[in-house]
Short mmCIF file of C-alpha atoms in Angstrom, two decimals:
data_model
loop_
_atom_site.label_atom_id
_atom_site.label_comp_id
_atom_site.label_asym_id
_atom_site.label_seq_id
_atom_site.Cartn_x
_atom_site.Cartn_y
_atom_site.Cartn_z
CA MET B 1040 132.15 -30.49 214.04
CA ARG B 1041 130.34 -32.41 216.79
CA THR B 1042 127.90 -35.33 216.80
CA ALA B 1043 125.83 -36.50 219.76
CA VAL B 1044 124.79 -40.15 219.81
CA VAL B 1045 121.92 -40.69 222.25
CA GLY B 1046 122.05 -44.28 223.49
CA GLY B 1047 125.01 -46.47 224.35
CA GLY B 1048 123.75 -49.72 222.88
CA ALA B 1049 124.74 -51.73 219.82
CA ALA B 1050 123.48 -49.20 217.27
CA GLY B 1051 124.94 -46.25 219.17
CA PHE B 1052 128.47 -47.66 219.43
CA PHE B 1053 128.47 -48.98 215.88
CA LEU B 1054 127.33 -45.62 214.54
CA ALA B 1055 129.86 -43.65 216.58
CA ILE B 1056 132.79 -45.89 215.62
CA ASN B 1057 132.02 -45.87 211.91
CA LEU B 1058 131.38 -42.12 211.85
CA LYS B 1059 134.67 -41.40 213.61
CA GLU B 1060 136.53 -43.63 211.14
CA MET B 1061 134.86 -41.88 208.19
CA VAL B 1062 135.40 -38.37 209.59
CA PRO B 1063 138.39 -38.44 211.99
CA GLN B 1064 138.07 -34.75 212.81
CA MET B 1065 134.47 -35.22 214.01
CA ALA B 1066 134.05 -35.02 217.80
CA VAL B 1067 131.64 -37.85 218.74
CA THR B 1068 129.98 -38.22 222.13
CA ILE B 1069 127.77 -41.11 223.25
CA PHE B 1070 125.16 -40.30 225.92
CA GLU B 1071 123.93 -43.32 227.92
CA LYS B 1072 121.26 -42.84 230.58
CA SER B 1073 122.30 -45.86 232.68
CA GLN B 1074 125.65 -46.52 234.30
CA LYS B 1075 126.38 -49.41 231.94
CA VAL B 1076 126.77 -49.45 228.18
CA LEU B 1077 125.84 -52.32 225.84
CA ALA B 1078 123.74 -54.02 228.54
CA LYS B 1079 121.43 -55.66 226.01
CA VAL B 1080 124.36 -57.03 224.04
CA GLU B 1081 125.61 -58.70 227.20
CA VAL B 1082 122.45 -60.75 227.80
CA SER B 1083 121.57 -61.44 224.17
CA GLY B 1084 121.64 -64.98 222.89
CA GLY B 1085 121.83 -66.35 226.42
CA GLY B 1086 125.03 -64.37 226.98
CA ARG B 1087 126.58 -65.60 223.72
CA CYS B 1088 125.40 -62.72 221.47
CA ASN B 1089 123.77 -63.93 218.28
CA CYS B 1090 125.26 -60.97 216.41
CA THR B 1091 123.80 -61.61 212.95
CA ASN B 1092 122.48 -64.29 210.61
CA THR B 1093 123.72 -65.56 207.24
CA PHE B 1094 120.19 -65.06 205.80
CA ALA B 1095 120.88 -68.22 203.76
CA ALA B 1096 117.45 -69.62 204.66
CA VAL B 1097 115.64 -66.32 204.13
CA ASN B 1098 113.88 -65.86 200.80
CA ASP B 1099 111.50 -63.15 202.00
CA LEU B 1100 112.67 -60.43 204.39
CA SER B 1101 109.10 -59.94 205.67
CA LYS B 1102 109.39 -63.35 207.34
CA VAL B 1103 112.24 -62.12 209.53
CA TYR B 1104 111.36 -58.41 209.71
CA PRO B 1105 107.60 -58.20 210.34
CA ARG B 1106 107.99 -54.42 210.39
CA GLY B 1107 110.54 -52.60 208.26
CA HIS B 1108 111.39 -55.30 205.72
CA ARG B 1109 111.11 -52.96 202.72
CA LEU B 1110 113.46 -50.43 204.30
CA MET B 1111 115.90 -53.18 205.32
CA LYS B 1112 115.97 -54.51 201.75
CA ARG B 1113 116.93 -51.04 200.55
CA LEU B 1114 119.56 -50.50 203.24
CA PHE B 1115 121.18 -53.90 202.68
CA ASN B 1116 122.55 -52.34 199.49
CA VAL B 1117 124.54 -50.07 201.81
CA PHE B 1118 125.54 -52.50 204.57
CA ASN B 1119 124.40 -56.11 204.89
CA GLN B 1120 125.15 -59.24 206.92
CA HIS B 1121 128.31 -60.02 204.94
CA ASP B 1122 129.61 -56.54 205.62
CA ALA B 1123 128.84 -56.94 209.33
CA CYS B 1124 130.76 -60.22 209.54
CA GLN B 1125 133.74 -58.71 207.75
CA TRP B 1126 133.61 -55.63 210.00
CA PHE B 1127 133.95 -57.68 213.18
CA GLU B 1128 136.45 -60.17 211.77
CA ARG B 1129 138.73 -57.34 210.58
CA ARG B 1130 138.80 -56.21 214.19
CA GLY B 1131 139.85 -59.58 215.54
CA VAL B 1132 136.45 -61.11 216.35
CA ARG B 1133 136.33 -64.65 215.03
CA LEU B 1134 132.78 -65.71 214.13
CA VAL B 1135 131.11 -69.10 213.77
CA THR B 1136 127.88 -70.06 212.03
CA GLN B 1137 125.48 -72.59 213.54
CA ALA B 1138 123.40 -75.07 211.55
CA ASP B 1139 120.41 -72.74 211.91
CA GLN B 1140 122.44 -69.95 210.21
CA CYS B 1141 122.77 -67.89 213.40
CA VAL B 1142 126.18 -66.22 213.72
CA PHE B 1143 127.99 -66.00 217.07
CA PRO B 1144 131.46 -65.00 218.21
CA ALA B 1145 133.61 -68.14 218.29
CA SER B 1146 134.23 -67.48 221.98
CA GLN B 1147 130.49 -67.99 222.61
CA ASP B 1148 130.73 -64.97 224.90
CA SER B 1149 128.92 -61.65 224.34
CA HIS B 1150 131.80 -59.82 226.01
CA THR B 1151 133.85 -60.47 222.87
CA ILE B 1152 131.49 -58.18 220.95
CA ILE B 1153 131.30 -55.71 223.84
CA ASN B 1154 135.08 -55.55 224.17
CA CYS B 1155 135.46 -55.02 220.44
CA LEU B 1156 133.04 -52.08 220.41
CA THR B 1157 134.31 -50.41 223.58
CA SER B 1158 137.99 -50.80 222.66
CA GLU B 1159 137.37 -49.36 219.20
CA ALA B 1160 135.55 -46.40 220.77
CA ARG B 1161 138.48 -45.80 223.11
CA ARG B 1162 141.03 -46.12 220.31
CA LEU B 1163 139.21 -43.52 218.25
CA GLY B 1164 138.76 -41.08 221.13
CA ILE B 1165 134.97 -41.28 221.28
CA GLU B 1166 133.64 -39.76 224.49
CA VAL B 1167 131.21 -42.01 226.39
CA LEU B 1168 129.10 -40.35 229.08
CA THR B 1169 127.17 -42.77 231.29
CA GLY B 1170 124.43 -41.67 233.69
CA SER B 1171 123.56 -38.99 231.13
CA LYS B 1172 119.88 -39.04 230.24
CA VAL B 1173 118.71 -36.92 227.34
CA THR B 1174 115.11 -35.77 227.76
CA SER B 1175 115.01 -32.95 225.23
CA LEU B 1176 116.67 -32.11 221.95
CA GLN B 1177 117.30 -28.69 223.49
CA GLN B 1178 120.04 -30.31 225.60
CA LEU B 1179 121.95 -31.06 222.40
CA GLN B 1180 121.60 -27.72 220.63
CA ASP B 1181 125.37 -27.20 220.62
CA TYR B 1182 125.91 -30.29 218.45
CA ASP B 1183 125.98 -30.16 214.66
CA PHE B 1184 124.37 -33.60 214.32
CA VAL B 1185 122.27 -35.75 216.63
CA ALA B 1186 121.70 -39.49 216.20
CA VAL B 1187 119.08 -41.14 218.39
CA THR B 1188 119.84 -44.82 219.10
CA THR B 1189 117.94 -45.30 222.35
CA GLY B 1190 116.55 -48.73 221.49
CA GLY B 1191 112.97 -49.90 221.93
CA SER B 1192 110.80 -48.00 224.37
CA PRO B 1193 108.46 -50.16 226.47
CA ARG B 1194 105.99 -47.26 226.78
CA ALA B 1195 104.84 -44.47 224.48
CA GLU B 1196 105.92 -41.90 227.11
CA GLY B 1197 109.50 -42.85 226.40
CA LEU B 1198 109.13 -41.29 222.96
CA SER B 1199 107.36 -38.12 224.13
CA TRP B 1200 110.53 -35.99 223.90
CA LEU B 1201 110.48 -36.76 220.16
CA THR B 1202 106.75 -36.53 219.51
CA GLU B 1203 106.59 -33.12 221.16
CA ARG B 1204 108.94 -31.92 218.41
CA GLY B 1205 106.57 -33.15 215.70
CA ILE B 1206 108.25 -36.48 214.95
CA GLU B 1207 105.70 -39.14 214.03
CA THR B 1208 105.91 -42.28 216.16
CA VAL B 1209 104.12 -45.63 216.31
CA ALA B 1210 102.95 -46.77 219.75
CA PRO B 1211 105.42 -49.38 221.04
CA VAL B 1212 104.25 -52.83 222.11
CA PRO B 1213 106.27 -55.89 223.18
CA SER B 1214 107.55 -58.33 220.58
CA LEU B 1215 109.47 -61.62 220.97
CA PHE B 1216 107.94 -63.22 224.05
CA SER B 1217 106.77 -66.60 225.29
CA ILE B 1218 103.04 -67.24 225.57
CA SER B 1219 101.19 -68.28 228.71
CA ILE B 1220 98.55 -71.01 228.37
CA ASP B 1221 96.63 -71.90 231.51
CA ASP B 1222 96.31 -75.63 230.82
CA LYS B 1223 97.70 -77.88 233.53
CA ARG B 1224 97.76 -80.95 231.30
CA LEU B 1225 99.85 -79.13 228.70
CA GLN B 1226 102.11 -77.60 231.35
CA SER B 1227 102.77 -81.08 232.78
CA LEU B 1228 104.78 -81.74 229.61
CA MET B 1229 107.26 -78.97 230.43
CA GLY B 1230 110.60 -79.54 228.72
CA THR B 1231 109.03 -81.39 225.78
CA VAL B 1232 110.05 -80.09 222.35
CA ASP B 1233 108.15 -80.56 219.10
CA GLU B 1234 110.81 -80.00 216.45
CA SER B 1235 108.37 -79.26 213.64
CA ALA B 1236 105.24 -77.38 214.64
CA ILE B 1237 103.03 -74.77 213.03
CA LEU B 1238 101.62 -72.21 215.43
CA PHE B 1239 98.76 -70.03 214.20
CA ILE B 1240 95.93 -67.73 215.20
CA PRO B 1241 92.69 -69.10 213.71
CA SER B 1242 90.87 -66.99 211.12
CA THR B 1243 94.01 -64.96 210.39
CA LYS B 1244 97.10 -65.34 208.21
CA LEU B 1245 99.33 -65.13 211.29
CA ARG B 1246 101.39 -68.30 211.59
CA ALA B 1247 104.91 -69.43 212.38
CA THR B 1248 106.81 -72.67 211.98
CA GLY B 1249 109.71 -74.29 213.79
CA PRO B 1250 110.58 -75.97 217.08
CA LEU B 1251 108.07 -75.44 219.89
CA LEU B 1252 109.00 -75.83 223.57
CA ILE B 1253 106.38 -76.63 226.21
CA THR B 1254 107.08 -74.84 229.49
CA HIS B 1255 105.59 -74.74 232.97
CA TRP B 1256 103.69 -71.58 231.96
CA GLY B 1257 102.74 -72.47 228.38
CA ILE B 1258 104.86 -72.43 225.24
CA SER B 1259 108.14 -70.95 224.05
CA GLY B 1260 110.79 -71.81 221.48
CA PRO B 1261 111.45 -70.42 217.97
CA ALA B 1262 107.92 -70.97 216.60
CA THR B 1263 106.37 -69.15 219.57
CA LEU B 1264 108.82 -66.26 219.43
CA ARG B 1265 108.24 -65.84 215.72
CA LEU B 1266 104.46 -65.79 216.13
CA SER B 1267 104.76 -63.29 218.99
CA SER B 1268 106.65 -61.03 216.62
CA TYR B 1269 104.29 -61.45 213.66
CA ALA B 1270 101.21 -60.98 215.87
CA ALA B 1271 102.64 -58.44 218.35
CA ARG B 1272 99.97 -55.81 217.75
CA GLU B 1273 97.05 -58.25 217.50
CA LEU B 1274 98.03 -59.96 220.75
CA HIS B 1275 98.53 -56.64 222.52
CA ALA B 1276 95.14 -55.35 221.35
CA ALA B 1277 93.48 -58.49 222.74
CA ASN B 1278 95.35 -58.17 226.07
CA TYR B 1279 97.19 -61.37 225.15
CA LYS B 1280 93.99 -63.43 225.27
CA LEU B 1281 93.26 -64.99 221.91
CA PRO B 1282 92.51 -68.46 220.55
CA LEU B 1283 95.73 -70.14 219.46
CA ALA B 1284 96.09 -73.31 217.41
CA ILE B 1285 98.96 -75.74 217.03
CA ASN B 1286 99.61 -78.12 214.16
CA TRP B 1287 101.91 -80.53 215.96
CA VAL B 1288 102.94 -82.40 212.81
CA SER B 1289 103.31 -79.66 210.18
CA SER B 1290 101.11 -81.61 207.78
CA SER B 1291 97.64 -81.28 206.31
CA ASP B 1292 94.58 -83.00 207.77
CA THR B 1293 94.37 -85.18 204.66
CA ASP B 1294 97.95 -86.42 204.89
CA ILE B 1295 97.73 -87.13 208.62
CA ALA B 1296 94.39 -88.94 208.30
CA ARG B 1297 95.93 -91.12 205.59
CA GLU B 1298 98.92 -91.88 207.83
CA LEU B 1299 96.72 -92.75 210.81
CA TYR B 1300 94.58 -95.13 208.72
CA SER B 1301 97.76 -96.72 207.42
CA ILE B 1302 99.03 -97.34 210.97
CA ALA B 1303 95.66 -98.83 211.96
CA ALA B 1304 95.70 -101.15 208.93
CA GLU B 1305 99.27 -102.32 209.45
CA HIS B 1306 99.18 -102.65 213.25
CA PRO B 1307 95.56 -103.32 214.26
CA GLN B 1308 96.52 -105.22 217.42
CA LYS B 1309 99.06 -102.67 218.63
CA LEU B 1310 98.21 -100.26 221.42
CA ILE B 1311 97.48 -96.75 220.16
CA GLN B 1312 100.02 -95.19 222.49
CA SER B 1313 102.73 -97.67 221.53
CA ILE B 1314 102.88 -96.58 217.88
CA GLY B 1315 102.60 -92.89 217.16
CA LEU B 1316 103.69 -90.44 214.51
CA SER B 1317 107.47 -90.41 214.39
CA PRO B 1318 108.19 -86.68 214.88
CA LEU B 1319 106.35 -86.66 218.22
CA SER B 1320 107.84 -87.80 221.53
CA SER B 1321 106.04 -90.60 223.36
CA ARG B 1322 104.97 -88.17 226.11
CA LEU B 1323 103.48 -85.73 223.65
CA TRP B 1324 101.81 -88.52 221.65
CA ALA B 1325 100.22 -89.91 224.82
CA TYR B 1326 98.95 -86.46 225.79
CA LEU B 1327 97.46 -85.77 222.35
CA THR B 1328 95.76 -89.15 222.01
CA GLU B 1329 94.19 -88.82 225.46
CA LYS B 1330 93.04 -85.29 224.65
CA ALA B 1331 91.43 -86.49 221.41
CA LEU B 1332 89.98 -89.81 222.55
CA GLY B 1333 89.79 -89.75 226.33
CA ARG B 1334 92.16 -91.72 228.51
CA GLN B 1335 90.35 -95.07 228.30
CA ARG B 1336 90.06 -95.12 224.51
CA ALA B 1337 93.63 -93.87 224.09
CA LEU B 1338 94.83 -96.96 225.96
CA GLY B 1339 93.04 -99.22 223.48
CA ARG B 1340 94.16 -100.85 220.25
CA TRP B 1341 94.33 -99.28 216.82
CA LYS B 1342 91.67 -101.61 215.40
CA SER B 1343 89.13 -100.26 217.91
CA LEU B 1344 89.09 -96.73 216.51
CA ASN B 1345 86.04 -95.73 214.50
CA MET B 1346 85.83 -93.04 211.82
CA LYS B 1347 84.66 -90.31 214.23
CA GLU B 1348 87.56 -91.01 216.60
CA MET B 1349 90.03 -90.96 213.72
CA TYR B 1350 88.68 -87.54 212.78
CA ARG B 1351 89.05 -86.24 216.34
CA LEU B 1352 92.63 -87.51 216.55
CA THR B 1353 93.48 -85.94 213.18
CA ASN B 1354 91.94 -82.64 214.26
CA ILE B 1355 93.93 -82.54 217.52
CA LEU B 1356 97.18 -83.27 215.67
CA CYS B 1357 96.57 -80.58 213.05
CA ASN B 1358 94.37 -78.04 214.79
CA ASP B 1359 94.85 -78.30 218.56
CA THR B 1360 93.28 -75.15 220.00
CA TYR B 1361 94.06 -73.31 223.25
CA HIS B 1362 93.43 -69.87 224.68
CA THR B 1363 96.36 -67.62 225.49
CA ALA B 1364 96.47 -66.27 229.04
CA GLY B 1365 99.20 -63.64 228.79
CA ARG B 1366 102.79 -63.20 227.75
CA THR B 1367 106.07 -64.02 229.46
CA ALA B 1368 109.38 -62.24 228.90
CA PHE B 1369 111.89 -64.25 226.85
CA LYS B 1370 114.92 -64.65 229.13
CA GLU B 1371 116.27 -61.17 229.86
CA GLU B 1372 115.79 -59.88 226.36
CA PHE B 1373 113.20 -57.27 225.50
CA VAL B 1374 112.24 -56.30 221.97
CA THR B 1375 109.48 -53.92 220.94
CA CYS B 1376 107.74 -53.12 217.72
CA GLY B 1377 106.85 -49.49 217.23
CA GLY B 1378 108.97 -46.39 217.72
CA VAL B 1379 109.84 -43.65 215.25
CA SER B 1380 107.64 -44.13 212.20
CA LEU B 1381 109.48 -45.03 209.02
CA LYS B 1382 107.38 -42.35 207.33
CA ALA B 1383 109.16 -39.80 209.53
CA VAL B 1384 112.61 -40.46 208.07
CA ASN B 1385 114.35 -40.26 204.72
CA PRO B 1386 114.64 -43.93 203.65
CA ASN B 1387 118.12 -43.42 202.21
CA THR B 1388 119.72 -41.59 205.15
CA LEU B 1389 117.33 -42.13 208.13
CA GLU B 1390 117.35 -38.38 208.70
CA SER B 1391 114.24 -36.80 210.22
CA ARG B 1392 111.91 -35.27 207.67
CA VAL B 1393 111.00 -32.42 210.05
CA ILE B 1394 114.26 -31.67 211.89
CA PRO B 1395 117.38 -31.43 209.72
CA ARG B 1396 120.55 -33.17 210.97
CA LEU B 1397 118.57 -35.40 213.36
CA PHE B 1398 118.97 -39.11 212.58
CA PHE B 1399 117.66 -42.40 213.95
CA ALA B 1400 119.16 -45.90 214.04
CA GLY B 1401 118.46 -49.22 215.70
CA GLU B 1402 115.35 -50.35 217.48
CA VAL B 1403 114.13 -46.82 218.20
CA LEU B 1404 112.86 -47.05 214.61
CA ASP B 1405 109.74 -49.06 213.83
CA ILE B 1406 111.87 -51.98 212.64
CA ASP B 1407 112.00 -55.26 214.51
CA GLY B 1408 113.03 -58.77 213.65
CA VAL B 1409 112.35 -62.27 214.81
CA THR B 1410 114.88 -64.09 216.98
CA GLY B 1411 118.02 -65.29 215.22
CA GLY B 1412 120.38 -62.31 215.00
CA PHE B 1413 118.08 -60.20 212.82
CA ASN B 1414 117.61 -57.37 215.31
CA PHE B 1415 121.36 -56.93 215.71
CA GLN B 1416 121.76 -56.87 211.94
CA ALA B 1417 119.14 -54.12 211.77
CA ALA B 1418 121.20 -52.19 214.34
CA TRP B 1419 124.45 -52.57 212.36
CA THR B 1420 122.78 -51.71 209.05
CA THR B 1421 120.86 -48.64 210.20
CA ALA B 1422 123.79 -47.36 212.28
CA TYR B 1423 126.20 -47.63 209.34
CA THR B 1424 123.67 -45.89 207.09
CA VAL B 1425 123.42 -42.96 209.48
CA ALA B 1426 127.20 -42.74 209.91
CA LEU B 1427 127.54 -42.58 206.13
CA ALA B 1428 124.84 -39.89 205.86
CA ILE B 1429 126.38 -37.69 208.57
CA ALA B 1430 129.83 -38.10 207.02
CA ALA B 1431 128.45 -36.95 203.66
CA LYS B 1432 126.74 -33.91 205.22
CA SER B 1433 129.80 -32.94 207.23
CA GLY B 1434 131.95 -32.72 204.15
#
């Protein structure tokens, strides 16, 4: 029997290797359109490959999988993050866990993961054909099974060879990106990090928490990337031009107002910019006080602030509003939401509901995660699920 795996990325290699181990007599061929396999693995995590996450801090999968969390919860019963760690460690890849629960190879080098996958494929006799673009299922009619693992498509046209065969898809849009804000005063703080921010789109439930990095084009960092994932479709529909608010202190207006009045009462003679709220850097505190009060008043003393000025300062700290001016790619990584609709596949096997023996795994499905190793875990989990399903059908 023969299986064609379309796409030589993380999901494709993982699927092929596991299938070949489950069914040694199966002939497995990986088709990769470019000349290089596992290219996305190489650049992921800044070249270190954040290959999964412990999920120790995750109490709701929808927070890390904005799309596909229900399916991922089901499939974790088949293959989860613990299984993924054991899989790599059994093959000689030592893993380490960071304080933020992200899991990396101990070598801190993505080539460790790449070498593991490619050497396993070679050992098992899996054929890898680079420069081999599949544009029609007709090309693969001689195969008993076909697994599509082509990754996220930046444009809907990239899925046309599937939609023309009646497979339901969801229009792809970018996810996981930095946000441009055309505000020179904010951009002048490039390099400044607020370790505990809440980023949100006013009048919606879309919000994200975590470190926020100010850049020369706007904002980035974990909070920004998470919001870009949660709000991927809303931002795309608005051409990436929406009001955006930042709570710089991750506290309520009431709590911050109380803290500001306490500072004013305890240090009336101190300069406003000399005593700020402890989580904020002095540069960021100076910027926010000047934005709220004007430069002259911000250089004054705490005792000089009246009730209206206290309100304005509180509002800037908890509800500082900007307008987005576009998106910026996050490093060299590219993640999309959209792809093959989850309604189009059997949730237990990821087999097409309209074309028997056609399966999907990885980011080609309408599953995407926030940054932190979650997208790779989705690749391992869905790929293993498909390998298991093909193995069962081949028997």
